Amino acid sequence: MGAGVAGLTVGNFLRRNGVDCIILERRAREYVEARQRAGTLDTRGVRLFREWGLAEVLDGGPAPEVEGGFFIDGHPMPIEVDEDDNESIFIPQQVLVRRLADIFLTEGGEIRYEVDVTLEDVAGSSPVARYQDRAGATVAIGCDYIAGCDGDRGVTRASIPAGALTRYSHEFKYSWLSVLAAVPGKTAGMAIHTRGLAGLIPRGTENSRIYLQCLNEDTVTQWPDERVWDELEARVGQSLGRGEILSKEIVALRSVVHDPMCYGRVYLLGDAAHIVPPMSAKGIHLALFDAETFAKAVIAQVRDGDPGLLDAYSETCLHHVWNYQAFATWITDLMHNAGDPSLEGEFRKQVARAELRRQFESEAANRVFSELTSGIA
Ligand SMILES: Cc1cc2nc3c(=O)[nH]c(=O)nc-3n(C[C@H](O)[C@H](O)[C@H](O)COP(=O)(O)OP(=O)(O)OC[C@H]3O[C@@H](n4cnc5c(N)ncnc54)[C@H](O)[C@@H]3O)c2cc1C
């Protein structure tokens, strides 16, 4: 279920290993392949596609020549990066999705777009995906397994009986104004400032994504274009090329985990199972981890009749998910507390700044921060 990053990755991994599957997607192909979100793939993701023989998805077109880094109260804070260990690449999420779909379809895979599916008998040994085709005929697909890769608002998790899963969540005290602007992506950086966090990240060669920490109760109308640019420049501490603003939305920062990540023969992957705040830039990473874990497990079951990996699917993924939730919560609080003291106070701000300085002096942490400045959508 779902032709996003998780669904298409599972589809490709399974097909290449002789396991039949059909991908069902609620939206039109054009919509899915134009949806802008993340902009990079981290080192693990790059290595994953290479290992599974899908290196061709990594060629995302010309990477923007980028300058930048971290700014604290308007002053640049350079970080040293061990480039040998950092293979993360710029690749807009929609380009990754388009390439994965192209490969899947070219190799004979089947994606049915614009289908409104209901799932039946999810507790049984042969759950059914049912929808009406364009001619009004009912199509029913009997499934051995259903991979719910249909995001946080998809139908898969909603089909699991209430009470079967536990939902753990955390809402942060601040939100982000997320802006897409038609300015060439020449600067990538995060600015920590008493006015609040700001981020400027290239989106391809023509556009940039701007993030501005704002209040949870803010609305887009409180952020006219002029205010966006003024605030960004104030937080980064330099004037930047201004351009047309293409879209604006308020993004609430939250963390969510559903446990277990399966029910009967239905398995949850990616955003259908968990959400990490965008500050961590790890949504794609987690979707790919689930996709690989699930694909390996199904292949072991289908090829060798070995159910062990499927039985362990939820536990394996949740172990990884909670590690990344820990990272995401830490980095999100650290970056916000080091700037605006209005929520947690001046003491926490000084502690966060000391922690940041310590991180910048550590080689291992520098890789994380380097991936972050390129990885936030
Ligand atoms: C504004 C924004 C910025 C982000 N920035 C980053 C970032 O910088 N780095 C990062 O790693 N992650 C980022 N993320 C998170 C990342 O985009 C997600 O974690 C990732 O897309 C999860 O992949 P997925 O395949 O699980 O879900 P999706 O990519 O959401 O795919 C789900 C698919 O299921 C389809 N679907 C939904 N309902 C149904 C249904 N009923 N039936 C069939 N199909 C259905 C959807 O149309 C969609 O195609 C960002 C997210 C947002 C919203």
PDB file of N, CA, C and O in Angstrom, residues 9-52:
ATOM      1  N   THR A   9      10.509   1.089  -2.627  1.00  0.00           N
ATOM      2  CA  THR A   9      11.751   0.378  -2.297  1.00  0.00           C
ATOM      3  C   THR A   9      11.444  -1.091  -2.023  1.00  0.00           C
ATOM      4  O   THR A   9      12.106  -1.991  -2.579  1.00  0.00           O
ATOM      5  N   VAL A  10      10.433  -1.367  -1.225  1.00  0.00           N
ATOM      6  CA  VAL A  10      10.041  -2.764  -0.979  1.00  0.00           C
ATOM      7  C   VAL A  10       9.697  -3.444  -2.307  1.00  0.00           C
ATOM      8  O   VAL A  10      10.136  -4.565  -2.577  1.00  0.00           O
ATOM      9  N   GLY A  11       8.909  -2.759  -3.128  1.00  0.00           N
ATOM     10  CA  GLY A  11       8.495  -3.342  -4.415  1.00  0.00           C
ATOM     11  C   GLY A  11       9.696  -3.755  -5.251  1.00  0.00           C
ATOM     12  O   GLY A  11       9.771  -4.869  -5.772  1.00  0.00           O
ATOM     13  N   ASN A  12      10.662  -2.847  -5.359  1.00  0.00           N
ATOM     14  CA  ASN A  12      11.851  -3.169  -6.158  1.00  0.00           C
ATOM     15  C   ASN A  12      12.660  -4.303  -5.545  1.00  0.00           C
ATOM     16  O   ASN A  12      13.114  -5.216  -6.256  1.00  0.00           O
ATOM     17  N   PHE A  13      12.847  -4.260  -4.228  1.00  0.00           N
ATOM     18  CA  PHE A  13      13.643  -5.310  -3.579  1.00  0.00           C
ATOM     19  C   PHE A  13      12.966  -6.671  -3.759  1.00  0.00           C
ATOM     20  O   PHE A  13      13.629  -7.676  -4.040  1.00  0.00           O
ATOM     21  N   LEU A  14      11.647  -6.705  -3.608  1.00  0.00           N
ATOM     22  CA  LEU A  14      10.950  -7.997  -3.735  1.00  0.00           C
ATOM     23  C   LEU A  14      10.995  -8.506  -5.169  1.00  0.00           C
ATOM     24  O   LEU A  14      11.338  -9.666  -5.421  1.00  0.00           O
ATOM     25  N   ARG A  15      10.636  -7.645  -6.108  1.00  0.00           N
ATOM     26  CA  ARG A  15      10.599  -8.093  -7.511  1.00  0.00           C
ATOM     27  C   ARG A  15      11.948  -8.621  -7.968  1.00  0.00           C
ATOM     28  O   ARG A  15      12.043  -9.632  -8.646  1.00  0.00           O
ATOM     29  N   ARG A  16      13.000  -7.912  -7.573  1.00  0.00           N
ATOM     30  CA  ARG A  16      14.347  -8.345  -8.007  1.00  0.00           C
ATOM     31  C   ARG A  16      14.743  -9.675  -7.376  1.00  0.00           C
ATOM     32  O   ARG A  16      15.715 -10.283  -7.791  1.00  0.00           O
ATOM     33  N   ASN A  17      14.002 -10.079  -6.367  1.00  0.00           N
ATOM     34  CA  ASN A  17      14.303 -11.354  -5.719  1.00  0.00           C
ATOM     35  C   ASN A  17      13.201 -12.362  -5.938  1.00  0.00           C
ATOM     36  O   ASN A  17      13.038 -13.317  -5.163  1.00  0.00           O
ATOM     37  N   GLY A  18      12.423 -12.139  -6.994  1.00  0.00           N
ATOM     38  CA  GLY A  18      11.463 -13.145  -7.441  1.00  0.00           C
ATOM     39  C   GLY A  18      10.186 -13.232  -6.627  1.00  0.00           C
ATOM     40  O   GLY A  18       9.486 -14.239  -6.693  1.00  0.00           O
ATOM     41  N   VAL A  19       9.869 -12.179  -5.860  1.00  0.00           N
ATOM     42  CA  VAL A  19       8.616 -12.210  -5.088  1.00  0.00           C
ATOM     43  C   VAL A  19       7.615 -11.261  -5.753  1.00  0.00           C
ATOM     44  O   VAL A  19       7.881 -10.062  -5.884  1.00  0.00           O
ATOM     45  N   ASP A  20       6.478 -11.800  -6.157  1.00  0.00           N
ATOM     46  CA  ASP A  20       5.455 -10.979  -6.830  1.00  0.00           C
ATOM     47  C   ASP A  20       4.820  -9.988  -5.881  1.00  0.00           C
ATOM     48  O   ASP A  20       4.526 -10.320  -4.731  1.00  0.00           O
ATOM     49  N   CYS A  21       4.569  -8.796  -6.384  1.00  0.00           N
ATOM     50  CA  CYS A  21       3.816  -7.832  -5.567  1.00  0.00           C
ATOM     51  C   CYS A  21       3.131  -6.812  -6.470  1.00  0.00           C
ATOM     52  O   CYS A  21       3.536  -6.606  -7.610  1.00  0.00           O
ATOM     53  N   ILE A  22       2.079  -6.225  -5.950  1.00  0.00           N
ATOM     54  CA  ILE A  22       1.375  -5.143  -6.647  1.00  0.00           C
ATOM     55  C   ILE A  22       1.384  -3.948  -5.702  1.00  0.00           C
ATOM     56  O   ILE A  22       1.120  -4.102  -4.500  1.00  0.00           O
ATOM     57  N   ILE A  23       1.688  -2.762  -6.235  1.00  0.00           N
ATOM     58  CA  ILE A  23       1.649  -1.555  -5.400  1.00  0.00           C
ATOM     59  C   ILE A  23       0.351  -0.801  -5.689  1.00  0.00           C
ATOM     60  O   ILE A  23       0.025  -0.528  -6.855  1.00  0.00           O
ATOM     61  N   LEU A  24      -0.389  -0.484  -4.637  1.00  0.00           N
ATOM     62  CA  LEU A  24      -1.645   0.258  -4.770  1.00  0.00           C
ATOM     63  C   LEU A  24      -1.447   1.651  -4.193  1.00  0.00           C
ATOM     64  O   LEU A  24      -1.005   1.801  -3.048  1.00  0.00           O
ATOM     65  N   GLU A  25      -1.775   2.682  -4.966  1.00  0.00           N
ATOM     66  CA  GLU A  25      -1.513   4.072  -4.555  1.00  0.00           C
ATOM     67  C   GLU A  25      -2.781   4.905  -4.738  1.00  0.00           C
ATOM     68  O   GLU A  25      -3.421   4.857  -5.777  1.00  0.00           O
ATOM     69  N   ARG A  26      -3.109   5.668  -3.706  1.00  0.00           N
ATOM     70  CA  ARG A  26      -4.352   6.450  -3.720  1.00  0.00           C
ATOM     71  C   ARG A  26      -4.283   7.627  -4.696  1.00  0.00           C
ATOM     72  O   ARG A  26      -5.285   8.003  -5.305  1.00  0.00           O
ATOM     73  N   ARG A  27      -3.114   8.218  -4.860  1.00  0.00           N
ATOM     74  CA  ARG A  27      -2.985   9.435  -5.672  1.00  0.00           C
ATOM     75  C   ARG A  27      -2.580   9.114  -7.109  1.00  0.00           C
ATOM     76  O   ARG A  27      -2.125   8.007  -7.404  1.00  0.00           O
ATOM     77  N   ALA A  28      -2.637  10.159  -7.963  1.00  0.00           N
ATOM     78  CA  ALA A  28      -2.173  10.014  -9.344  1.00  0.00           C
ATOM     79  C   ALA A  28      -0.645   9.991  -9.372  1.00  0.00           C
ATOM     80  O   ALA A  28       0.008  10.570  -8.494  1.00  0.00           O
ATOM     81  N   ARG A  29      -0.102   9.355 -10.396  1.00  0.00           N
ATOM     82  CA  ARG A  29       1.360   9.271 -10.500  1.00  0.00           C
ATOM     83  C   ARG A  29       2.004  10.669 -10.539  1.00  0.00           C
ATOM     84  O   ARG A  29       3.009  10.901  -9.868  1.00  0.00           O
ATOM     85  N   GLU A  30       1.405  11.587 -11.309  1.00  0.00           N
ATOM     86  CA  GLU A  30       1.980  12.930 -11.432  1.00  0.00           C
ATOM     87  C   GLU A  30       2.050  13.599 -10.059  1.00  0.00           C
ATOM     88  O   GLU A  30       3.007  14.297  -9.735  1.00  0.00           O
ATOM     89  N   TYR A  31       1.027  13.411  -9.261  1.00  0.00           N
ATOM     90  CA  TYR A  31       1.004  14.035  -7.935  1.00  0.00           C
ATOM     91  C   TYR A  31       2.121  13.471  -7.056  1.00  0.00           C
ATOM     92  O   TYR A  31       2.881  14.207  -6.437  1.00  0.00           O
ATOM     93  N   VAL A  32       2.209  12.156  -7.031  1.00  0.00           N
ATOM     94  CA  VAL A  32       3.194  11.496  -6.162  1.00  0.00           C
ATOM     95  C   VAL A  32       4.615  11.913  -6.559  1.00  0.00           C
ATOM     96  O   VAL A  32       5.467  12.159  -5.701  1.00  0.00           O
ATOM     97  N   GLU A  33       4.835  12.052  -7.864  1.00  0.00           N
ATOM     98  CA  GLU A  33       6.190  12.313  -8.337  1.00  0.00           C
ATOM     99  C   GLU A  33       6.540  13.800  -8.332  1.00  0.00           C
ATOM    100  O   GLU A  33       7.634  14.186  -8.725  1.00  0.00           O
ATOM    101  N   ALA A  34       5.592  14.639  -7.906  1.00  0.00           N
ATOM    102  CA  ALA A  34       5.890  16.073  -7.805  1.00  0.00           C
ATOM    103  C   ALA A  34       5.933  16.508  -6.345  1.00  0.00           C
ATOM    104  O   ALA A  34       6.260  17.650  -6.045  1.00  0.00           O
ATOM    105  N   ARG A  35       5.623  15.601  -5.421  1.00  0.00           N
ATOM    106  CA  ARG A  35       5.488  15.974  -4.010  1.00  0.00           C
ATOM    107  C   ARG A  35       6.869  16.225  -3.398  1.00  0.00           C
ATOM    108  O   ARG A  35       7.697  15.344  -3.310  1.00  0.00           O
ATOM    109  N   GLN A  36       7.102  17.496  -2.988  1.00  0.00           N
ATOM    110  CA  GLN A  36       8.415  17.890  -2.465  1.00  0.00           C
ATOM    111  C   GLN A  36       8.489  17.672  -0.969  1.00  0.00           C
ATOM    112  O   GLN A  36       7.645  18.166  -0.238  1.00  0.00           O
ATOM    113  N   ARG A  37       9.485  16.973  -0.536  1.00  0.00           N
ATOM    114  CA  ARG A  37       9.694  16.797   0.912  1.00  0.00           C
ATOM    115  C   ARG A  37      11.182  16.848   1.203  1.00  0.00           C
ATOM    116  O   ARG A  37      11.777  17.897   1.152  1.00  0.00           O
ATOM    117  N   ALA A  38      11.783  15.681   1.473  1.00  0.00           N
ATOM    118  CA  ALA A  38      13.204  15.667   1.820  1.00  0.00           C
ATOM    119  C   ALA A  38      14.061  16.004   0.594  1.00  0.00           C
ATOM    120  O   ALA A  38      13.584  15.970  -0.540  1.00  0.00           O
ATOM    121  N   GLY A  39      15.324  16.294   0.863  1.00  0.00           N
ATOM    122  CA  GLY A  39      16.216  16.669  -0.228  1.00  0.00           C
ATOM    123  C   GLY A  39      17.487  15.858  -0.302  1.00  0.00           C
ATOM    124  O   GLY A  39      18.270  16.040  -1.231  1.00  0.00           O
ATOM    125  N   THR A  40      17.711  14.998   0.656  1.00  0.00           N
ATOM    126  CA  THR A  40      18.950  14.214   0.617  1.00  0.00           C
ATOM    127  C   THR A  40      18.706  12.785   1.091  1.00  0.00           C
ATOM    128  O   THR A  40      17.694  12.469   1.710  1.00  0.00           O
ATOM    129  N   LEU A  41      19.685  11.978   0.762  1.00  0.00           N
ATOM    130  CA  LEU A  41      19.703  10.594   1.226  1.00  0.00           C
ATOM    131  C   LEU A  41      20.958  10.462   2.068  1.00  0.00           C
ATOM    132  O   LEU A  41      22.038  10.876   1.640  1.00  0.00           O
ATOM    133  N   ASP A  42      20.828   9.897   3.263  1.00  0.00           N
ATOM    134  CA  ASP A  42      22.009   9.808   4.120  1.00  0.00           C
ATOM    135  C   ASP A  42      22.920   8.661   3.672  1.00  0.00           C
ATOM    136  O   ASP A  42      22.596   7.890   2.754  1.00  0.00           O
ATOM    137  N   THR A  43      24.060   8.544   4.344  1.00  0.00           N
ATOM    138  CA  THR A  43      25.082   7.581   3.940  1.00  0.00           C
ATOM    139  C   THR A  43      24.517   6.160   3.918  1.00  0.00           C
ATOM    140  O   THR A  43      24.758   5.393   2.978  1.00  0.00           O
ATOM    141  N   ARG A  44      23.728   5.815   4.922  1.00  0.00           N
ATOM    142  CA  ARG A  44      23.184   4.457   4.975  1.00  0.00           C
ATOM    143  C   ARG A  44      22.268   4.190   3.780  1.00  0.00           C
ATOM    144  O   ARG A  44      22.276   3.106   3.199  1.00  0.00           O
ATOM    145  N   GLY A  45      21.462   5.192   3.424  1.00  0.00           N
ATOM    146  CA  GLY A  45      20.539   5.026   2.301  1.00  0.00           C
ATOM    147  C   GLY A  45      21.282   4.822   0.992  1.00  0.00           C
ATOM    148  O   GLY A  45      20.916   3.975   0.167  1.00  0.00           O
ATOM    149  N   VAL A  46      22.342   5.604   0.806  1.00  0.00           N
ATOM    150  CA  VAL A  46      23.145   5.482  -0.419  1.00  0.00           C
ATOM    151  C   VAL A  46      23.729   4.077  -0.505  1.00  0.00           C
ATOM    152  O   VAL A  46      23.654   3.398  -1.554  1.00  0.00           O
ATOM    153  N   ARG A  47      24.291   3.612   0.599  1.00  0.00           N
ATOM    154  CA  ARG A  47      24.913   2.272   0.602  1.00  0.00           C
ATOM    155  C   ARG A  47      23.861   1.183   0.389  1.00  0.00           C
ATOM    156  O   ARG A  47      24.113   0.182  -0.279  1.00  0.00           O
ATOM    157  N   LEU A  48      22.680   1.387   0.953  1.00  0.00           N
ATOM    158  CA  LEU A  48      21.602   0.390   0.816  1.00  0.00           C
ATOM    159  C   LEU A  48      21.250   0.161  -0.658  1.00  0.00           C
ATOM    160  O   LEU A  48      21.170  -0.978  -1.130  1.00  0.00           O
ATOM    161  N   PHE A  49      21.023   1.249  -1.396  1.00  0.00           N
ATOM    162  CA  PHE A  49      20.640   1.083  -2.801  1.00  0.00           C
ATOM    163  C   PHE A  49      21.763   0.440  -3.605  1.00  0.00           C
ATOM    164  O   PHE A  49      21.517  -0.369  -4.501  1.00  0.00           O
ATOM    165  N   ARG A  50      22.996   0.784  -3.274  1.00  0.00           N
ATOM    166  CA  ARG A  50      24.124   0.128  -3.971  1.00  0.00           C
ATOM    167  C   ARG A  50      24.113  -1.376  -3.681  1.00  0.00           C
ATOM    168  O   ARG A  50      24.248  -2.194  -4.593  1.00  0.00           O
ATOM    169  N   GLU A  51      23.952  -1.714  -2.404  1.00  0.00           N
ATOM    170  CA  GLU A  51      24.021  -3.137  -2.019  1.00  0.00           C
ATOM    171  C   GLU A  51      22.924  -3.968  -2.682  1.00  0.00           C
ATOM    172  O   GLU A  51      23.106  -5.140  -2.964  1.00  0.00           O
ATOM    173  N   TRP A  52      21.770  -3.346  -2.930  1.00  0.00           N
ATOM    174  CA  TRP A  52      20.669  -4.089  -3.544  1.00  0.00           C
ATOM    175  C   TRP A  52      20.672  -3.938  -5.077  1.00  0.00           C
ATOM    176  O   TRP A  52      19.665  -4.254  -5.740  1.00  0.00           O
TER     177      TRP A  52
END
